[in-house]
Structure formats: C-alpha cells, structure tokens
mmCIF file of C-alpha atoms in Angstrom:
data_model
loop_
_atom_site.group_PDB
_atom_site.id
_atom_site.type_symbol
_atom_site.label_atom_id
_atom_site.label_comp_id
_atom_site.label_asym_id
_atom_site.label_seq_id
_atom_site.Cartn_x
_atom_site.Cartn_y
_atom_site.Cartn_z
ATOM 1 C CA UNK U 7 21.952 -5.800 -11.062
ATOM 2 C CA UNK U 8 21.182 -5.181 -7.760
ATOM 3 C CA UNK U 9 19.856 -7.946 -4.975
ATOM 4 C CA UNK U 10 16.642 -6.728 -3.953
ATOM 5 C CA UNK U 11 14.637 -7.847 -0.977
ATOM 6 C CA UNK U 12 10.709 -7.079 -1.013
ATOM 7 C CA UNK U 13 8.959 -8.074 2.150
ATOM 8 C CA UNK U 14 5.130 -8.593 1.525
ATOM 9 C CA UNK U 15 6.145 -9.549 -2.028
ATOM 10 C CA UNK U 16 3.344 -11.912 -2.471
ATOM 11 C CA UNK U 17 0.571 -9.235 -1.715
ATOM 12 C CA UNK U 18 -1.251 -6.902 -3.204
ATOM 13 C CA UNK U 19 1.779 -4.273 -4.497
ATOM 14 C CA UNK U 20 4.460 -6.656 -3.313
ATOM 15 C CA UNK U 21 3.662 -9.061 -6.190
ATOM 16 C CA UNK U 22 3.887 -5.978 -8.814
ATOM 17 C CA UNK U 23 6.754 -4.393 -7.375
ATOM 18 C CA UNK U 24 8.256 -7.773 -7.979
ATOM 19 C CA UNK U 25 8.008 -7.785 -11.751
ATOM 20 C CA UNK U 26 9.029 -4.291 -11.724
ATOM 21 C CA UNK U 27 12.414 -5.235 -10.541
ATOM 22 C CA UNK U 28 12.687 -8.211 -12.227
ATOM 23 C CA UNK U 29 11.987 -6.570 -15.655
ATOM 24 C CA UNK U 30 14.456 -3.853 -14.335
ATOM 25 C CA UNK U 31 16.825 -6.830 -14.276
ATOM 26 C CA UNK U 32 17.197 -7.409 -10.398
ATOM 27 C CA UNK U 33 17.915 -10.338 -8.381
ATOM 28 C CA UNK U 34 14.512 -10.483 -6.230
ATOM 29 C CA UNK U 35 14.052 -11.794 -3.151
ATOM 30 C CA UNK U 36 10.609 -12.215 -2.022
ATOM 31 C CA UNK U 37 9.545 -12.714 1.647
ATOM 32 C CA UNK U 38 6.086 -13.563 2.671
ATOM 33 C CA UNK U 39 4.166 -15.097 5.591
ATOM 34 C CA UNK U 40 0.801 -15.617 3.563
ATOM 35 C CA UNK U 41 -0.948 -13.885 6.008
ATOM 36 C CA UNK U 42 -2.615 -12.018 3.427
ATOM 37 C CA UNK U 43 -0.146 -12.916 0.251
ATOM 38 C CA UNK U 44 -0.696 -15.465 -2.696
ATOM 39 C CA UNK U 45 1.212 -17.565 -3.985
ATOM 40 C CA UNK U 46 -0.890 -17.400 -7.277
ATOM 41 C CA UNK U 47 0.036 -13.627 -7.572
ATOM 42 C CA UNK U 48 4.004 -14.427 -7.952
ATOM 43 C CA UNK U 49 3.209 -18.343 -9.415
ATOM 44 C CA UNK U 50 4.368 -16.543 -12.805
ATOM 45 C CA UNK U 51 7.897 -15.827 -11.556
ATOM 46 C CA UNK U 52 8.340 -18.848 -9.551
ATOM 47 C CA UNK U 53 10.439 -20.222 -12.626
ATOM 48 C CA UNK U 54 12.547 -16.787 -13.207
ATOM 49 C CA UNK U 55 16.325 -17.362 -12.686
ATOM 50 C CA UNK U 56 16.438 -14.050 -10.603
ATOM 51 C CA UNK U 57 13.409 -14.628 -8.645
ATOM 52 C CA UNK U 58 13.152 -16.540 -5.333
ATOM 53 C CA UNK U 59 10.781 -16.939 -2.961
ATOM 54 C CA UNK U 60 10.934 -17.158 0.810
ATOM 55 C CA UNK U 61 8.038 -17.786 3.815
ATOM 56 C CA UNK U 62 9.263 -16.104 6.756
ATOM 57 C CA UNK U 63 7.584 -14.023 9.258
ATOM 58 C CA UNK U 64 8.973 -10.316 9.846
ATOM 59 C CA UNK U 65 8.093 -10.170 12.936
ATOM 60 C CA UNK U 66 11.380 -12.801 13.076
ATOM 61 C CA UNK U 67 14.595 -11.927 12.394
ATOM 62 C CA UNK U 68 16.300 -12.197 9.328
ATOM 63 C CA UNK U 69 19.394 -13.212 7.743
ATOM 64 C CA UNK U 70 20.577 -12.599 4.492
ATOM 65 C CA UNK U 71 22.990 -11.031 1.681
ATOM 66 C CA UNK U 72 20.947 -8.001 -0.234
ATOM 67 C CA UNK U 73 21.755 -4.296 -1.539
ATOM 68 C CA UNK U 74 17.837 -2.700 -0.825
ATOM 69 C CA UNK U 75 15.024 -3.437 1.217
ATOM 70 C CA UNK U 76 11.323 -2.754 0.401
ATOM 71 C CA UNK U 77 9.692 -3.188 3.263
ATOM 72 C CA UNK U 78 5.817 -4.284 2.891
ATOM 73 C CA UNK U 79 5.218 -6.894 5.112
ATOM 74 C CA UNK U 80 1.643 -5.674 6.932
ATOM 75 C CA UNK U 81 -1.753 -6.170 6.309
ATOM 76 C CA UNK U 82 -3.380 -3.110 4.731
ATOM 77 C CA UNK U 83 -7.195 -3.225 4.812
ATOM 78 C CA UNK U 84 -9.356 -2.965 7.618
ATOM 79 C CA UNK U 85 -10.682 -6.468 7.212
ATOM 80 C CA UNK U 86 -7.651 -7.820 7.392
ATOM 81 C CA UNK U 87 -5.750 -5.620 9.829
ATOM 82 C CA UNK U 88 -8.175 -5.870 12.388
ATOM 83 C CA UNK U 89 -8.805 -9.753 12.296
ATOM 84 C CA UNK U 90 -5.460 -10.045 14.418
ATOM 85 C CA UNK U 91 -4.626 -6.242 15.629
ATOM 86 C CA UNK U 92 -2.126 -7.418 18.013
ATOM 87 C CA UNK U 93 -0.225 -8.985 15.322
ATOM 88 C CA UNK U 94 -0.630 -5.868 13.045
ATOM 89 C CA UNK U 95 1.101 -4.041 15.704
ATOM 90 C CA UNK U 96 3.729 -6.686 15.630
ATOM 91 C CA UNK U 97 4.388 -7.151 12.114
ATOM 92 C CA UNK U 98 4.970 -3.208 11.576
ATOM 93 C CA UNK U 99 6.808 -2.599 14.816
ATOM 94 C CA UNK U 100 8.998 -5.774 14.601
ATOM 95 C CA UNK U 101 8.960 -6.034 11.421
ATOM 96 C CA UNK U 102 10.621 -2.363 11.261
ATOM 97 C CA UNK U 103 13.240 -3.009 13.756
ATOM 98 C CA UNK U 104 13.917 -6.243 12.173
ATOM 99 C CA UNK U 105 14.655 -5.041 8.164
ATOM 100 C CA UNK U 106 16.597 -1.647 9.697
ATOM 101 C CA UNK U 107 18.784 -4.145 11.869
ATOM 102 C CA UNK U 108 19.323 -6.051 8.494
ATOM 103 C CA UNK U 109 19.775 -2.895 6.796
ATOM 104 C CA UNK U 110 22.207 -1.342 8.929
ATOM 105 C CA UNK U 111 24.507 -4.768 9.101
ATOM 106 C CA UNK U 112 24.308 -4.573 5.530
ATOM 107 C CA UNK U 113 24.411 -1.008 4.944
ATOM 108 C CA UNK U 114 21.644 -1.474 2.590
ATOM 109 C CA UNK U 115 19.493 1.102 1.490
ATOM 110 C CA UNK U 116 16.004 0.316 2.851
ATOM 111 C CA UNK U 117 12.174 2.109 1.644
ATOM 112 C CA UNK U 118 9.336 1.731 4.089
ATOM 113 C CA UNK U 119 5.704 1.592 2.874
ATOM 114 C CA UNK U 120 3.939 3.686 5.319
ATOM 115 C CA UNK U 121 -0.026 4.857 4.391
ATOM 116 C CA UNK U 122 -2.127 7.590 4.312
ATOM 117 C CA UNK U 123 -3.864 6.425 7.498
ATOM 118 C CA UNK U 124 -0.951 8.246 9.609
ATOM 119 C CA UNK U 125 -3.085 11.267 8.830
ATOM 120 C CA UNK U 126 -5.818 10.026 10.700
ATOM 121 C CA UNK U 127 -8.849 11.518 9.857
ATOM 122 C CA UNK U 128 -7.199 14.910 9.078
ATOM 123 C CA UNK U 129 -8.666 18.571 9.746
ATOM 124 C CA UNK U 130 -5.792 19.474 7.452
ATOM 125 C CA UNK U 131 -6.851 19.038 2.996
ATOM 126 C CA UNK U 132 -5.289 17.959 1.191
ATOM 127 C CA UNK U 133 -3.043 16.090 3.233
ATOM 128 C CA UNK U 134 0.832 17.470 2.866
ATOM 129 C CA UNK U 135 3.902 15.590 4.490
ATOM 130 C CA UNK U 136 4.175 18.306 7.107
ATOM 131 C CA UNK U 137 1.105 17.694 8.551
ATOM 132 C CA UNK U 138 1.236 15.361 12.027
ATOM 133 C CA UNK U 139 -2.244 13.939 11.738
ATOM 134 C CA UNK U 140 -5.292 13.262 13.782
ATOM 135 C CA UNK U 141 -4.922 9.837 14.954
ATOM 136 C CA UNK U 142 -7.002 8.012 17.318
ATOM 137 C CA UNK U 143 -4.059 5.600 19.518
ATOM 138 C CA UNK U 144 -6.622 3.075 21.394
ATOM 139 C CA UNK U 145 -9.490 2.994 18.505
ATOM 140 C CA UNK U 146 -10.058 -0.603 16.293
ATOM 141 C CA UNK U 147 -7.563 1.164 13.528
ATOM 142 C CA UNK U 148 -4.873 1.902 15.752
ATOM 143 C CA UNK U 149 -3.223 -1.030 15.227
ATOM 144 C CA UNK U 150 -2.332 -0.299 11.402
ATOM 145 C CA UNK U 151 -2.305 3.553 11.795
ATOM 146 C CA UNK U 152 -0.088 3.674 15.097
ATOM 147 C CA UNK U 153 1.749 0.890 14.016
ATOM 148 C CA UNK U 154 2.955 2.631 11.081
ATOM 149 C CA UNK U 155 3.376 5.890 12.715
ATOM 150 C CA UNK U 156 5.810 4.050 14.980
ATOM 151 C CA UNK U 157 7.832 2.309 12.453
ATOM 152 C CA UNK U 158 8.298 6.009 10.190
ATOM 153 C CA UNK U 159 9.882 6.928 14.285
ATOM 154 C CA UNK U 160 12.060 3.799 13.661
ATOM 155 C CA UNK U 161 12.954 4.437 10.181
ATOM 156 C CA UNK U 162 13.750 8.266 11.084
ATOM 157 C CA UNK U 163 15.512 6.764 13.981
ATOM 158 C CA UNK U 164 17.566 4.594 12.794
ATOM 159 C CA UNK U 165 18.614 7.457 10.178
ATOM 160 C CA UNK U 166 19.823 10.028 12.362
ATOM 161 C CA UNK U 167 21.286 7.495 15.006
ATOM 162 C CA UNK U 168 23.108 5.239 12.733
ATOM 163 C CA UNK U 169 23.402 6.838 9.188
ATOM 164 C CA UNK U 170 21.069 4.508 7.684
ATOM 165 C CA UNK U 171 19.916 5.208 4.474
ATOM 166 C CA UNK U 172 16.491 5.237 4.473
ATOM 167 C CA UNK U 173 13.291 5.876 2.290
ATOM 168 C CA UNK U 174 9.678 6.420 3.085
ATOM 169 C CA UNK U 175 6.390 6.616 1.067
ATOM 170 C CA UNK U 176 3.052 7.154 1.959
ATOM 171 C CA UNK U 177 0.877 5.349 -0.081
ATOM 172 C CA UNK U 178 -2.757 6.451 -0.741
ATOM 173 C CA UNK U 179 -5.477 4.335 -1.564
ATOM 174 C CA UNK U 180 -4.119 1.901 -4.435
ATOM 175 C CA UNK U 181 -6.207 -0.035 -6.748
ATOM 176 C CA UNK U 182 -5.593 -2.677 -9.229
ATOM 177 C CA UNK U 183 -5.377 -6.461 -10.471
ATOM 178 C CA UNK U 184 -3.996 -8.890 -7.805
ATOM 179 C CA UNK U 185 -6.365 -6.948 -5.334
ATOM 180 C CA UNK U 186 -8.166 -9.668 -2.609
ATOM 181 C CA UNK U 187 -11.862 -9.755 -3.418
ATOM 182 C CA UNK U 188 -12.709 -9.953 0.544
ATOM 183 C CA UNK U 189 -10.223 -7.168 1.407
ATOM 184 C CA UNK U 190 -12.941 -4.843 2.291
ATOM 185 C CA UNK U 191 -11.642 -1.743 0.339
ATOM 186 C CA UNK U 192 -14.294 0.149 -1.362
ATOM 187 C CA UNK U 193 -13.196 -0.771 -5.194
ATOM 188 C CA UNK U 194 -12.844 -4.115 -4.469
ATOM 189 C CA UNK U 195 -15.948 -4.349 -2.328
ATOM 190 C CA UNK U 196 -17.589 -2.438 -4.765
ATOM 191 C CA UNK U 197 -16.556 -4.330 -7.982
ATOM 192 C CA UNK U 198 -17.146 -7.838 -6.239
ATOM 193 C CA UNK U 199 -20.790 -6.885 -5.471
ATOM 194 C CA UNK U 200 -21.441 -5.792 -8.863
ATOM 195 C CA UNK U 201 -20.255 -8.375 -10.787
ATOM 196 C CA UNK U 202 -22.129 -10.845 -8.323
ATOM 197 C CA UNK U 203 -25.539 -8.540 -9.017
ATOM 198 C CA UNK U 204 -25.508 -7.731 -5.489
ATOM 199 C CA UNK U 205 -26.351 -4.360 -3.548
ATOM 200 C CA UNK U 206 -23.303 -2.061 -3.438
ATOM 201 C CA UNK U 207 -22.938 -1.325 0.482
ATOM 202 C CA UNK U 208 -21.521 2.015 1.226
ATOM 203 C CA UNK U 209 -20.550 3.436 4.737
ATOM 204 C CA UNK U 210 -22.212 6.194 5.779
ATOM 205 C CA UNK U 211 -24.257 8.446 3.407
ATOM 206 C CA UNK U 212 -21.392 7.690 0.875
ATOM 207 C CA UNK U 213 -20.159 11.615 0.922
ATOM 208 C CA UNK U 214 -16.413 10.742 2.509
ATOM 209 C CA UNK U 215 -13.705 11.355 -0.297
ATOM 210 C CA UNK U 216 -10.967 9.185 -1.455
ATOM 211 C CA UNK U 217 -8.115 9.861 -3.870
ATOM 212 C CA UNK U 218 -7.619 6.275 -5.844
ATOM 213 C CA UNK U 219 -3.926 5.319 -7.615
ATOM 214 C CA UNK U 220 -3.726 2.911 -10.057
ATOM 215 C CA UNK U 221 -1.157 0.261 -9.050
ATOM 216 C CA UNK U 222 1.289 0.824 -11.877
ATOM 217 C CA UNK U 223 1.530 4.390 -11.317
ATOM 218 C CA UNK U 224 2.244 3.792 -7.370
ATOM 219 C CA UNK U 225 4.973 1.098 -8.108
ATOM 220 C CA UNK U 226 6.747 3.780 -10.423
ATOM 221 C CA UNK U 227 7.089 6.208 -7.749
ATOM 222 C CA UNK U 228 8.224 3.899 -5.174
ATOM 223 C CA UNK U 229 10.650 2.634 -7.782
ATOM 224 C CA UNK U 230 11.793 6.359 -8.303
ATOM 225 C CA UNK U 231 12.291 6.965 -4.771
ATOM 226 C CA UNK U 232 14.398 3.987 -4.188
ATOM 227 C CA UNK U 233 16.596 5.386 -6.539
ATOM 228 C CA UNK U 234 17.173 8.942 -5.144
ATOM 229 C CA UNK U 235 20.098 9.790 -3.470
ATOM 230 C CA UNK U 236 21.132 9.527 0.196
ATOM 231 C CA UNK U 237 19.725 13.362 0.867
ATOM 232 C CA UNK U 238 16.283 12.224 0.313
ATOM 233 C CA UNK U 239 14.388 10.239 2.979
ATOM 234 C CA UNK U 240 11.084 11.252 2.730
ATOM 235 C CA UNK U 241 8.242 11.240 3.850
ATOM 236 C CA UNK U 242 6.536 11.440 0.138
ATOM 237 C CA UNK U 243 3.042 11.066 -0.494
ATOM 238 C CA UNK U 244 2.419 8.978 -3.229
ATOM 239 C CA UNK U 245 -1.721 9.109 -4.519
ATOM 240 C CA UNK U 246 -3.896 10.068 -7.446
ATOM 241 C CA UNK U 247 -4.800 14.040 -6.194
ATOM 242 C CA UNK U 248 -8.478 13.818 -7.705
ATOM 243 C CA UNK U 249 -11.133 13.321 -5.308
ATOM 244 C CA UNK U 250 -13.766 11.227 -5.641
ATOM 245 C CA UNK U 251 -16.758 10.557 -3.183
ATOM 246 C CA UNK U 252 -17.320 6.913 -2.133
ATOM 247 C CA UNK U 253 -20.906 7.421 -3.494
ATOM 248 C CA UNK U 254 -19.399 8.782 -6.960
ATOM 249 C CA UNK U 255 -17.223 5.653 -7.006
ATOM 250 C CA UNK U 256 -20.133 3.004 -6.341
ATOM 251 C CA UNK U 257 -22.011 4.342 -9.553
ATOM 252 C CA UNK U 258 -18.970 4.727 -11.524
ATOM 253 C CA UNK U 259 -18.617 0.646 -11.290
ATOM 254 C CA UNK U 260 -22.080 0.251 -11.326
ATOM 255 C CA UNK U 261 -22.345 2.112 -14.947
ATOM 256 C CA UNK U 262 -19.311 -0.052 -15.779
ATOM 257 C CA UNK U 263 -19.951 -3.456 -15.034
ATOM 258 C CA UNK U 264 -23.744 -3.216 -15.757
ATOM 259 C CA UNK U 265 -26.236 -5.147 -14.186
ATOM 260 C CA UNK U 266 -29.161 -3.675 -11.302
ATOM 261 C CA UNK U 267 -27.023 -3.570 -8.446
ATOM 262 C CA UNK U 268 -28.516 -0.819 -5.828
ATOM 263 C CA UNK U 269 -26.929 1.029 -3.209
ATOM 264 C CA UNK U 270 -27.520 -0.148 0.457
ATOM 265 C CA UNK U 271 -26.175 2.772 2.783
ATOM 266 C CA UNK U 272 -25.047 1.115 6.237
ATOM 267 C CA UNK U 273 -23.581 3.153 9.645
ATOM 268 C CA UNK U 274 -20.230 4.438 9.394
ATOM 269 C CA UNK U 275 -17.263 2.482 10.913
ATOM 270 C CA UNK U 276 -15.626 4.112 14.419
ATOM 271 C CA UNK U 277 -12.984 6.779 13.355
ATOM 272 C CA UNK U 278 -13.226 6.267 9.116
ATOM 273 C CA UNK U 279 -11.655 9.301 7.755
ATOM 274 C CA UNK U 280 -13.886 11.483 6.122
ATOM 275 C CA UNK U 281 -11.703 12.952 3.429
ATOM 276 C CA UNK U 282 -8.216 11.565 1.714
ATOM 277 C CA UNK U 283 -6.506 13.479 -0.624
ATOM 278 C CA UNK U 284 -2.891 13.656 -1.425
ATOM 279 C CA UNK U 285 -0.871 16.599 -1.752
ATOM 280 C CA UNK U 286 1.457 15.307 -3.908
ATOM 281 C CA UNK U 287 4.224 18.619 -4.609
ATOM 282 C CA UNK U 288 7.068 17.158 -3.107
ATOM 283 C CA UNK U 289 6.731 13.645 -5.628
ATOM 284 C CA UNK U 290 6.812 16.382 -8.181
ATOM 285 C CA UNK U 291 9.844 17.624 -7.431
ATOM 286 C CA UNK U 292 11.849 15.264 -5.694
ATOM 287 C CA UNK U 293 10.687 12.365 -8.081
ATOM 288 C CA UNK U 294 9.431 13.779 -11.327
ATOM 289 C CA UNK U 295 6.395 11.994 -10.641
ATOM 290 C CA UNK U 296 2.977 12.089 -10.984
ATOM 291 C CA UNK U 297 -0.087 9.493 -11.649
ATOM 292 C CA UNK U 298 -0.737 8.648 -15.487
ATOM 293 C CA UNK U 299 -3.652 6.225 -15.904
ATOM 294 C CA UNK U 300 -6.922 7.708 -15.460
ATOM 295 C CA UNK U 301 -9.513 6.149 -12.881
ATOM 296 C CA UNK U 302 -11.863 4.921 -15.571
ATOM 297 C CA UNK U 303 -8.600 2.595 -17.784
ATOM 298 C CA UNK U 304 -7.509 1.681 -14.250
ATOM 299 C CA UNK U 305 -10.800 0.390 -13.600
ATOM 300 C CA UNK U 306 -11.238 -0.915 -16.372
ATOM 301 C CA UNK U 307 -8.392 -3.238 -16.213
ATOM 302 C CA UNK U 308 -9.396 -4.093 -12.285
ATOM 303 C CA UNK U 309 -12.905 -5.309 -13.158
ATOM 304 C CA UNK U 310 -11.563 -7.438 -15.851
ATOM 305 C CA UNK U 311 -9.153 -9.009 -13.301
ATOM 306 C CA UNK U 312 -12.092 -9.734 -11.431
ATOM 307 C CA UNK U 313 -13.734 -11.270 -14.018
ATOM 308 C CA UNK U 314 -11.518 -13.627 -14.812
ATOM 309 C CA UNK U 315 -11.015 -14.122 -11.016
ATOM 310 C CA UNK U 316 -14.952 -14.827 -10.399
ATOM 311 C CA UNK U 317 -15.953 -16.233 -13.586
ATOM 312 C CA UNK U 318 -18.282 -13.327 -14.291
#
C-alpha cells in the first residue's frame, strides 16, 4: 500500500483515478479546491477507510506525509479555464512548484497531467512528443496552454536539478461519466444538447479533428506510467489515435440519443486547433499501452451518465 496524493481528485479524471487506486488498495488522499470538482463525484468514497478528502488550494503550499503525487489540480476546458485565466496561470504554475517542493522534501515520486494543448495548433500530424508546438503565448488559451508548458519546464527542472523523480503525460481529449454538462467540450456540449432536443452548435464548419479517449482507458495509462521506473519521465502522449471530425462526432450522438436535434454552425473560437491526433508509439513501448473501448461503448456509457444526470 502506498499513500497516494491526487490533486484535482474531485474532477473530472481526478475522481476516477481515485477509485483506481483505491481498488488497487492505496491510501488516497484527495485534494480539491471545488473550483471545478464535485463533491458528488467522490460522495461514494467519502466512507472508504483509505480514502480522505481535503479542500485546499494548490496554488498554497502544502504539507503532508505521501509516497506519489498525481498532480491534476487545473481547470481543463475552455469554459472553465478562461472564466479566471489569471488564476489558471496560477494554479498550474504554483501549483507545480508547490507539489515538486512537496515532492522533493519527500522524495516522492510525482506524475504531472499536462494536455495536448502544448501542441498548439500544430503544423506537425499526428502530434509526437518531439514536437515543440505552435502555441500562441498572449491569446485567450494561453493561460491553460502556457501554463502547462511552463509547469512540464518545472517538472523537467526540478528533475535534472534535484534528482526528482518525475512523470509526465499528455492527455488528449478524454471523455466519460463524471464529465460537467457546462464544461464546453464538444461531447459533453454535444450530448447535453441532444438529450435536451436542442440544436447541436459546432465551431466552425465542423471539419477540425479530434482524437477522443475513453476515461478508463486514460486512467490505465497514467496508472502504468506511475509505475515505471526512475529512467522514464516522459513526456507520453496518452489519446485514442482515430480521428474523428467534430461534424462526424455531432451526428454520431445525434443517431445515438435520437430525437431532431439540427446542427447550428457558429464562427470559430481565436486560435482552436484545427487537428488533434495522438501519436501514441512511445505508450506502446514504454507502457504496453494502448486504448481498448471503442468510441461508440464509450459513448454509450457517457450519454447514459447524462441521463441519469438530466433526467432525460
């Protein structure tokens, strides 16, 4: 058993990385702000003997007795991120020097989630770790892109300067129950409007690709790479390689959930990517690891979440 802290553990992934350790029989600390967290996604654990739960702010420092660090504290869609940008900045910048200062006191192993979005809108596809990215610095997403781009520098940082052992995964576009219906990501977005009988709105003429993970598959790899040895760091892309248009998407859920919803196409947002794909060779090798649940079963499972959620 090992004492495992998960920052963000309320959110999104944070919440199923959660019962991933606990089932894996670790002592769990969970840190969250409730910025963008729930209590209602870790309300099932609240009662576990290995589970505890902690508000604190990351942007704070921190003070306790652990063996890892997961570090997700940050709001990750655009809705969110951009509501308080300055903050955003703050919680992965701060937030980063604060968990590798714990870390290194502790010499506790420590995993960063860091994003696709540190490709930037990339001339490079599919995107492979090598690649440096097009990133806009003073554009309304800079806040979440250079902010993580700046705490990878800390994490790499604090690796070669102190010895730190540290991990770092790129997550691509995740999808799955626990997933806040006024997020603003595209399945969520898209899913809400449907099961409401509302127009699906897409962003530009709906041609921009994404690469969608299931959650379950992403927590596995992030799992796997927490458990590699010291001559791993990282960075690892972890994503579902198929492609799928934005527009494909929309009438994917549409066919799914039924109803007459129709497609409303609206202007673009400043500097949305245009393509995201994963190249994800190096999480085949270094991690043995690749995604398992198709789009359709993963969907499946996140429009009855909403459902239930909604009352639809």
């Amino acid at each position: 058993m090992s004492r495992v802290l998960v920052t963000g553990g309320a959110g999104f992934l944070g919440s199923h990385l959660c019962d991933r350790l606990i089932r894996d029989g670790h002592d769990v600390l969970c840190l969250d702000n409730f910025y963008t967290g729930s209590k209602q996604n870790i309300l099932h654990l609240l009662d576990h003997r290995y589970f505890e739960l902690m508000r604190h702010d990351v942007t704070f420092p921190l003070y306790v007795e652990v063996d890892r660090i997961f570090n997700l504290a940050c709001p990750a869609s655009p809705v969110h991120y951009q509501h308080d940008p300055v903050q955003t900045t703050k919680t992965s910048v701060h937030g980063a020097i604060n968990m590798l200062g714990l870390a290194k006191r502790l010499r506790a192993r420590i995993l960063q989630a860091s994003t696709s979005e540190v490709y930037g809108d990339p001339e490079v596809h599919p995107q492979r770790e090598e690649y440096w990215g097009r990133v806009n610095p003073i554009g309304i997403r800079s806040c979440y892109d250079e902010g993580k781009r700046c705490a990878e520098t800390l994490f790499f940082d604090y690796h070669r300067q102190h010895a730190l052992d540290v991990k770092v995964v790129r997550i691509f576009n995740t999808y799955g129950p626990r997933m806040h219906p006024n997020d603003g990501r595209v399945v969520s977005n898209f899913i809400v409007q449907a099961l409401r009988g509302e127009d699906i709105t897409i962003y530009g003429d709906g041609q921009q690709t994404r690469s969608f993970c299931y959650v379950d598959d992403l927590i596995e790899a992030m799992v796997r790479t927490m458990e590699t040895g010291p001559d791993f760091t990282g960075p690892v892309n972890i994503g579902n390689p198929h492609e799928h248009t934005i527009r494909e998407l929309a009438e994917k859920i549409i066919g799914m959930v039924g109803g007459s919803s129709k497609l409303v196409f609206k202007p673009l947002p400043q500097d949305d990517p245009r393509q995201r794909q994963p190249d994800i060779s190096l999480a085949k090798e270094k991690l043995g690891w690749e995604p398992q649940v198709h789009v359709d079963d993963g969907l499946r499972e996140t429009i009855a979440y909403f459902r239930r959620l909604l009352g639809k």
